[in-house]
Every structure is written in C-alpha cells, then in structure tokens.
Short mmCIF file of C-alpha atoms in Angstrom, two decimals:
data_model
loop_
_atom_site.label_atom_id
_atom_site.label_comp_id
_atom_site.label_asym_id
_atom_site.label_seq_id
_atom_site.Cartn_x
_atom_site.Cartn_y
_atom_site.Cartn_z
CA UNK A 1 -13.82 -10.32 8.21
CA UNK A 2 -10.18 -10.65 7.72
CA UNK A 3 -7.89 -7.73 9.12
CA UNK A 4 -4.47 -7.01 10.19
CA UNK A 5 -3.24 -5.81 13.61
CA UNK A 6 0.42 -4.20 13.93
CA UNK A 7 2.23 -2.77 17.16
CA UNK A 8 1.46 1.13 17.50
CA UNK A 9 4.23 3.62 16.80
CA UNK A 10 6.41 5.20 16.65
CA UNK A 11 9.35 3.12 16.94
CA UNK A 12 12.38 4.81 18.00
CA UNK A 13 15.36 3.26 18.15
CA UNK A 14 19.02 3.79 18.27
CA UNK A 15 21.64 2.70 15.30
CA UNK A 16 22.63 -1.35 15.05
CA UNK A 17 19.64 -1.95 17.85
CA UNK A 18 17.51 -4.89 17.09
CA UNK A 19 13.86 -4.52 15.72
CA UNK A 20 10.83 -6.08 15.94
CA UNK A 21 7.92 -5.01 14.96
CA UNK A 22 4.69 -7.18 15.50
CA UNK A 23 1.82 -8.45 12.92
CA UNK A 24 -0.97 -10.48 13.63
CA UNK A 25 -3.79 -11.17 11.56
CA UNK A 26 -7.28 -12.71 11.39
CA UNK A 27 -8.08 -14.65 8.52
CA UNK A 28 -9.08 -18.31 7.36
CA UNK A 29 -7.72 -21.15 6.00
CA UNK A 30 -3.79 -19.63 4.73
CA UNK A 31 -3.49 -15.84 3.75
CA UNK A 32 -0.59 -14.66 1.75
CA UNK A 33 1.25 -12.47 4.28
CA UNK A 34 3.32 -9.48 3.45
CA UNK A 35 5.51 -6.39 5.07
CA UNK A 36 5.71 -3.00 2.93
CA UNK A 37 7.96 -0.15 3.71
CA UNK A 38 7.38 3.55 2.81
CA UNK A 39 10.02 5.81 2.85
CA UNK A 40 9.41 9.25 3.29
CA UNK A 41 8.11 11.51 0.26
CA UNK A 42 7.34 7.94 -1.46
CA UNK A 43 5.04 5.27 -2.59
CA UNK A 44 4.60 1.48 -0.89
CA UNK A 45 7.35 -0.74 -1.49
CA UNK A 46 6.83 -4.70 -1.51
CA UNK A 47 9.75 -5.29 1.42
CA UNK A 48 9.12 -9.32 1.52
CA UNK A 49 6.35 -11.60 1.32
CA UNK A 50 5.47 -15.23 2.62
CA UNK A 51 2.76 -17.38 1.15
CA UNK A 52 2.28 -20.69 3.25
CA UNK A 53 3.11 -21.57 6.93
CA UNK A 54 6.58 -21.93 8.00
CA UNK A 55 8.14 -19.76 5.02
CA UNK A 56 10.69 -17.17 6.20
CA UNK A 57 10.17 -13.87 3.89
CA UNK A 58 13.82 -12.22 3.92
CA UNK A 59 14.87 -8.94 2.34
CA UNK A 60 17.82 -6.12 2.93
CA UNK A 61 18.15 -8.08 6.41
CA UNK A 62 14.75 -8.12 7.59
CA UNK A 63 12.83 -11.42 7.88
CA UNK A 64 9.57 -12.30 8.79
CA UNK A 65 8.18 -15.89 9.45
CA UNK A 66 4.37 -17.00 8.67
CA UNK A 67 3.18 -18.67 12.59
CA UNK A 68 0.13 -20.18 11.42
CA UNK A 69 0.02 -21.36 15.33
CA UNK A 70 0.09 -17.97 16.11
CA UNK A 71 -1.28 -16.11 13.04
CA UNK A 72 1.59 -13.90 13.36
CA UNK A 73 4.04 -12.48 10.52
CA UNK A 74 6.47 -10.40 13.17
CA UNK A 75 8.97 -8.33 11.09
CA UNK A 76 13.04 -8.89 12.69
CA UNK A 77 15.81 -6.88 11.44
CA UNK A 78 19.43 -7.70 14.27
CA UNK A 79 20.63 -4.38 13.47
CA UNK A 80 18.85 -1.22 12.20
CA UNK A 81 20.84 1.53 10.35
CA UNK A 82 19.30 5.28 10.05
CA UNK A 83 18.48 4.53 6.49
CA UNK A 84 15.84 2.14 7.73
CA UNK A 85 13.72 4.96 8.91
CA UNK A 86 10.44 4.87 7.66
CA UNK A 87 6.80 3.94 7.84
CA UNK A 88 6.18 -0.11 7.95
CA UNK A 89 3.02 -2.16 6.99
CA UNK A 90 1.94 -5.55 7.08
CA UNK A 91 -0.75 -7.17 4.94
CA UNK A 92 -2.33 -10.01 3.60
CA UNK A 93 -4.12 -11.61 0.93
CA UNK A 94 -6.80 -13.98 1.62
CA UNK A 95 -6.75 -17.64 0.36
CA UNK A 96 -7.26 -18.21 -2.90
CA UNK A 97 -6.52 -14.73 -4.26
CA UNK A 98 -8.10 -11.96 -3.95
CA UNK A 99 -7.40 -8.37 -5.68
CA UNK A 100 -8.15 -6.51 -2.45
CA UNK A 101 -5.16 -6.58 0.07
CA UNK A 102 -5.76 -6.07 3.90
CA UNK A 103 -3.32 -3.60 5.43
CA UNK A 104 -2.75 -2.83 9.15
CA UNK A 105 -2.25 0.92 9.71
CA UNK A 106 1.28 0.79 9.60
CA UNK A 107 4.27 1.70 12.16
CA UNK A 108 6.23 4.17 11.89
CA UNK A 109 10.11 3.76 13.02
CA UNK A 110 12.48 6.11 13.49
CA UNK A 111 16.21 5.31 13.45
CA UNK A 112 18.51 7.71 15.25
CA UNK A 113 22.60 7.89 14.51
CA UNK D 1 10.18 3.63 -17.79
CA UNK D 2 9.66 0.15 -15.45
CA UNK D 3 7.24 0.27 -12.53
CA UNK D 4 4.85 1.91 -11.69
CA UNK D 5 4.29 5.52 -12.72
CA UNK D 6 2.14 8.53 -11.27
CA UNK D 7 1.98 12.15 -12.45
CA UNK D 8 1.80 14.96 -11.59
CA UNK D 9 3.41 14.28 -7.90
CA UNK D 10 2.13 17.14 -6.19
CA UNK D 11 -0.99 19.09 -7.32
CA UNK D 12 -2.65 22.35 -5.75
CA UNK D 13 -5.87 22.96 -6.30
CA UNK D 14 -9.34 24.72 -5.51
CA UNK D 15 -12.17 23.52 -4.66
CA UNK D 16 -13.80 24.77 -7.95
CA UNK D 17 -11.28 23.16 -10.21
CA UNK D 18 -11.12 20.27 -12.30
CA UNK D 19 -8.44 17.98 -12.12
CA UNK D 20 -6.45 14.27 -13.23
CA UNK D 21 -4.06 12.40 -11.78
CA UNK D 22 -2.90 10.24 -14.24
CA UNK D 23 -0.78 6.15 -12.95
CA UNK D 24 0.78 4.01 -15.93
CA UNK D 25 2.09 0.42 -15.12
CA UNK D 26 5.08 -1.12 -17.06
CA UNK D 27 4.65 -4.58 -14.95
CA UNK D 28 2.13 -6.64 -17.32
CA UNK D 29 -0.52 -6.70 -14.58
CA UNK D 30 -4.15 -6.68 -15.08
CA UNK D 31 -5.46 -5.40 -11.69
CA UNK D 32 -4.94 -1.78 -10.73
CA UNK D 33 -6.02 0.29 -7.34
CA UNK D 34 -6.43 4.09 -5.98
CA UNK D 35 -5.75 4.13 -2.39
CA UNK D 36 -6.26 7.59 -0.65
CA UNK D 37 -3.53 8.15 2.45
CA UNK D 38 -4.60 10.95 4.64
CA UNK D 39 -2.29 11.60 8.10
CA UNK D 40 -3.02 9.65 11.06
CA UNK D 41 -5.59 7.65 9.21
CA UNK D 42 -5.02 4.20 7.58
CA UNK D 43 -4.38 3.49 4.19
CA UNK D 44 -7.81 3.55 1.97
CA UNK D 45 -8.60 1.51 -0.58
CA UNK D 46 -10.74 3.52 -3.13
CA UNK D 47 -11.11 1.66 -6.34
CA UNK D 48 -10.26 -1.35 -7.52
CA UNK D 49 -9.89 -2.54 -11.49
CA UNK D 50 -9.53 -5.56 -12.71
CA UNK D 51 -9.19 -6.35 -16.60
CA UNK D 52 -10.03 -2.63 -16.83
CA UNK D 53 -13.64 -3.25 -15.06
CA UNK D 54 -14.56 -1.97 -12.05
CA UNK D 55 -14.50 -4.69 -9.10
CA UNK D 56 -14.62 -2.34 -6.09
CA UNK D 57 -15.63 1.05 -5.46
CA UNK D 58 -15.32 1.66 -1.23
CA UNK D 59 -18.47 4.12 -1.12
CA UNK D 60 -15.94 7.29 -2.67
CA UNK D 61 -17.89 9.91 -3.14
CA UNK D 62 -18.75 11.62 -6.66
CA UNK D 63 -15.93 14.02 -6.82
CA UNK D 64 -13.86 11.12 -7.51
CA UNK D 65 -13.85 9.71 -10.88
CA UNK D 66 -11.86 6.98 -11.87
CA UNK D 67 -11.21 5.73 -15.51
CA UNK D 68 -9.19 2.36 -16.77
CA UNK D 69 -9.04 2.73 -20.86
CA UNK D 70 -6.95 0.15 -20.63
CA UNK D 71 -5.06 -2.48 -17.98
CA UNK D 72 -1.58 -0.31 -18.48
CA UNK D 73 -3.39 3.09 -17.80
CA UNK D 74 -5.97 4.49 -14.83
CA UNK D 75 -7.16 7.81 -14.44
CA UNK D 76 -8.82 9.70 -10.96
CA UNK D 77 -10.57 12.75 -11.92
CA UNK D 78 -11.78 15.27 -9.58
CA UNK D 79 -13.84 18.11 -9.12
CA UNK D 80 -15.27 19.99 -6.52
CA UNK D 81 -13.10 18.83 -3.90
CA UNK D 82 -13.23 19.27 -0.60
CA UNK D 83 -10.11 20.84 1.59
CA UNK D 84 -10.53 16.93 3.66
CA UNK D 85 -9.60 15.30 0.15
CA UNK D 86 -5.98 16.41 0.79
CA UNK D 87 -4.04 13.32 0.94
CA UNK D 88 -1.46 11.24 -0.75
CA UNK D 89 -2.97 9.24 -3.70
CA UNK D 90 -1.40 6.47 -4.27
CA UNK D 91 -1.47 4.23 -7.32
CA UNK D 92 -0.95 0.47 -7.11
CA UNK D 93 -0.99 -2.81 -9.91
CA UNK D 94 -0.82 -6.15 -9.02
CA UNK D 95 -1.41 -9.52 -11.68
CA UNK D 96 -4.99 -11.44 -10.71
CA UNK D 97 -3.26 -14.74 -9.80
CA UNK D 98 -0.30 -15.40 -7.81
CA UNK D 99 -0.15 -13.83 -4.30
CA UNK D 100 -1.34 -10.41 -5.46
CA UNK D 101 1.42 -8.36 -4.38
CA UNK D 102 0.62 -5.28 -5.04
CA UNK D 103 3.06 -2.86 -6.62
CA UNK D 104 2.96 1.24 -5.80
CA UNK D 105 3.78 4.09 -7.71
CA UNK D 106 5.39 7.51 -5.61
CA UNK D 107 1.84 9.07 -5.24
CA UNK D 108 0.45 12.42 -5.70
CA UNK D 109 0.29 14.51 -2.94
CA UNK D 110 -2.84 16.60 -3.60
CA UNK D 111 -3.49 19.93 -1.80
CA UNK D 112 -7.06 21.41 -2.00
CA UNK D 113 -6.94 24.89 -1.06
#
C-alpha cells in the first residue's frame, strides 16, 4: 500500500542554520505530495503542496520539490528562525483523488536562539 | 468565523461520562475527518465523511460515535472512555476533487480521568 517515510526527530538546530528534512514515499503512478506544520498547542496547517513531478511547492521560505526519480518530496528552508519550531509532516494523496491522506509520523524540529 | 472550527478545546472527563466534541467548516468542502493524535504515536485517521456519509471508519471502537447532519457540521460523541483515549482530536475538511488538501481545525485535547 502507499505510505510515507520521513527522517526521525528531533531536529535541533541553531538560528539561520539550513534545514532539511527528508520525505520519501511509496506510491503508484503520481501522488499529490504535501508538507504540514503543527505548531505547538495547535491543529495541522497545509505548509505547501506539489501535485505532478518537477513542481517546486514554496511557502514562508521553505520549498519542497516532487523527485519522481527518487519518490522524494525533501522539505529545504536556507535559514531557520526560532519561530519555525514545531512538529513537521509530509503526506500524500494517491492518484486520482482520494479522501484519505497518507501521513508519515512527522518530525519534530526544534529551533534554538 | 473562516476555517475550520473545533469546540470545546480541552475537555476533562471520566470514564462514566458522556461527552461531544463538536468541528464546523466555513471552507465549502464536502469531505470531513476525525483523526485521533496520541504522544509518540502517529497521526490516526478515525473517520472519514464524505457528502455527510460515512466512507471510512479505521476499526474505532464503540465509545466513539461520530455524526455528519450535514457537510458544514461533524460531531464525535463519547462515552465510557478509556484513560488510553486521551489524545488530541483533531478535526479536518477537505473538497472531494482537486488534490484533497486537507484543512485542520486547533483540536481538542481530551483528558479522561
């Protein structure tokens, strides 16, 4: 079946350092791909979102580029601030829709001043 | 109100008593989701309605109850919970075409005592 794999926390890095944080995924034909972020206390947020190969999902200056070669969505940010600090989560959508989303179990960075 | 909505956002309750947790969506969407988020565990997708029908129900047990009266509106009811039901609930809508991103209330962090 289709499922998502993502680095294992915690993250912990240091203000302005560069982040990645890795997705891969298993999954046929072309999955919608997608990073959330939760903040602490909150709810998912949709943090950006690619639907075909090659697109580059940007947002608040992370980006994320669908490898089909690869079947990797890696999440890049060049420099983190302490505000970034939360829980992240990749996920997909299998081809053709589907109302059931696959999440990995999430990584959880921590941002120090 | 935009979004999506959940109340209450904590609860405390016993294992005798009976309960709702109530999510509203101002979005337009016609799918809507209970995920249960424990600690250290990944995210869990309960139930899953579509044009207010049922599409998915992961093997929850009883105690949970869920209820769509209609695709803005979606209900989990419990009773006789059990202390391991503490989580964060989380509430989600998405539309049924598109890429399905899925959009999440705060949750309710429930507390079984």
């Amino acid at each position: 079946g289709d499922s998502v794999t993502q680095m294992e926390g915690p993250v912990t890095l240091s203000e302005e350092a560069f982040l990645t944080i890795n997705c891969t995924y298993t999954a046929t034909g072309y999955p919608s791909l997608f990073w959330y972020v939760q903040y602490p206390g909150e709810g998912l947020q949709l943090l950006l979102k690619a639907t075909k190969a090659d697109d580059k999902g940007s947002n608040k200056g992370f980006e994320a580029t669908y490898r089909k070669e690869t079947t990797s969505f890696h999440l890049e940010k060049g420099s983190v601030q302490v505000s970034d600090s939360a829980v992240y989560f990749c996920a997909l959508c299998p081809q053709g829709g589907s109302e059931k989303l696959v999440f990995g179990k999430g990584t959880k960075l921590t941002v120090n001043p | 109100e935009t979004g999506v909505t959940q109340t209450p956002r904590h609860l405390v309750m016993g294992m005798t008593n009976k309960k709702s947790l109530k999510c509203e969506q101002h979005l337009g969407h016609n799918a809507m989701y209970w995920y249960k988020q424990s600690a250290k565990k990944p995210l869990e997708l309960m139930f899953v309605y579509s044009l207010e029908e049922r599409v998915e129900n992961n093997s929850v047990p009883s105690r949970f109850s869920p209820e769509c009266p209609n695709s803005s509106h979606l209900f989990l009811h419990l009773h006789t919970l059990q202390p391991e039901d503490s989580a964060l609930y989380l509430c989600a809508s998405s539309r049924r075409t598109g890429s399905y991103e899925q959009y999440f209330g705060p949750g309710t962090r429930l507390t079984v005592t």
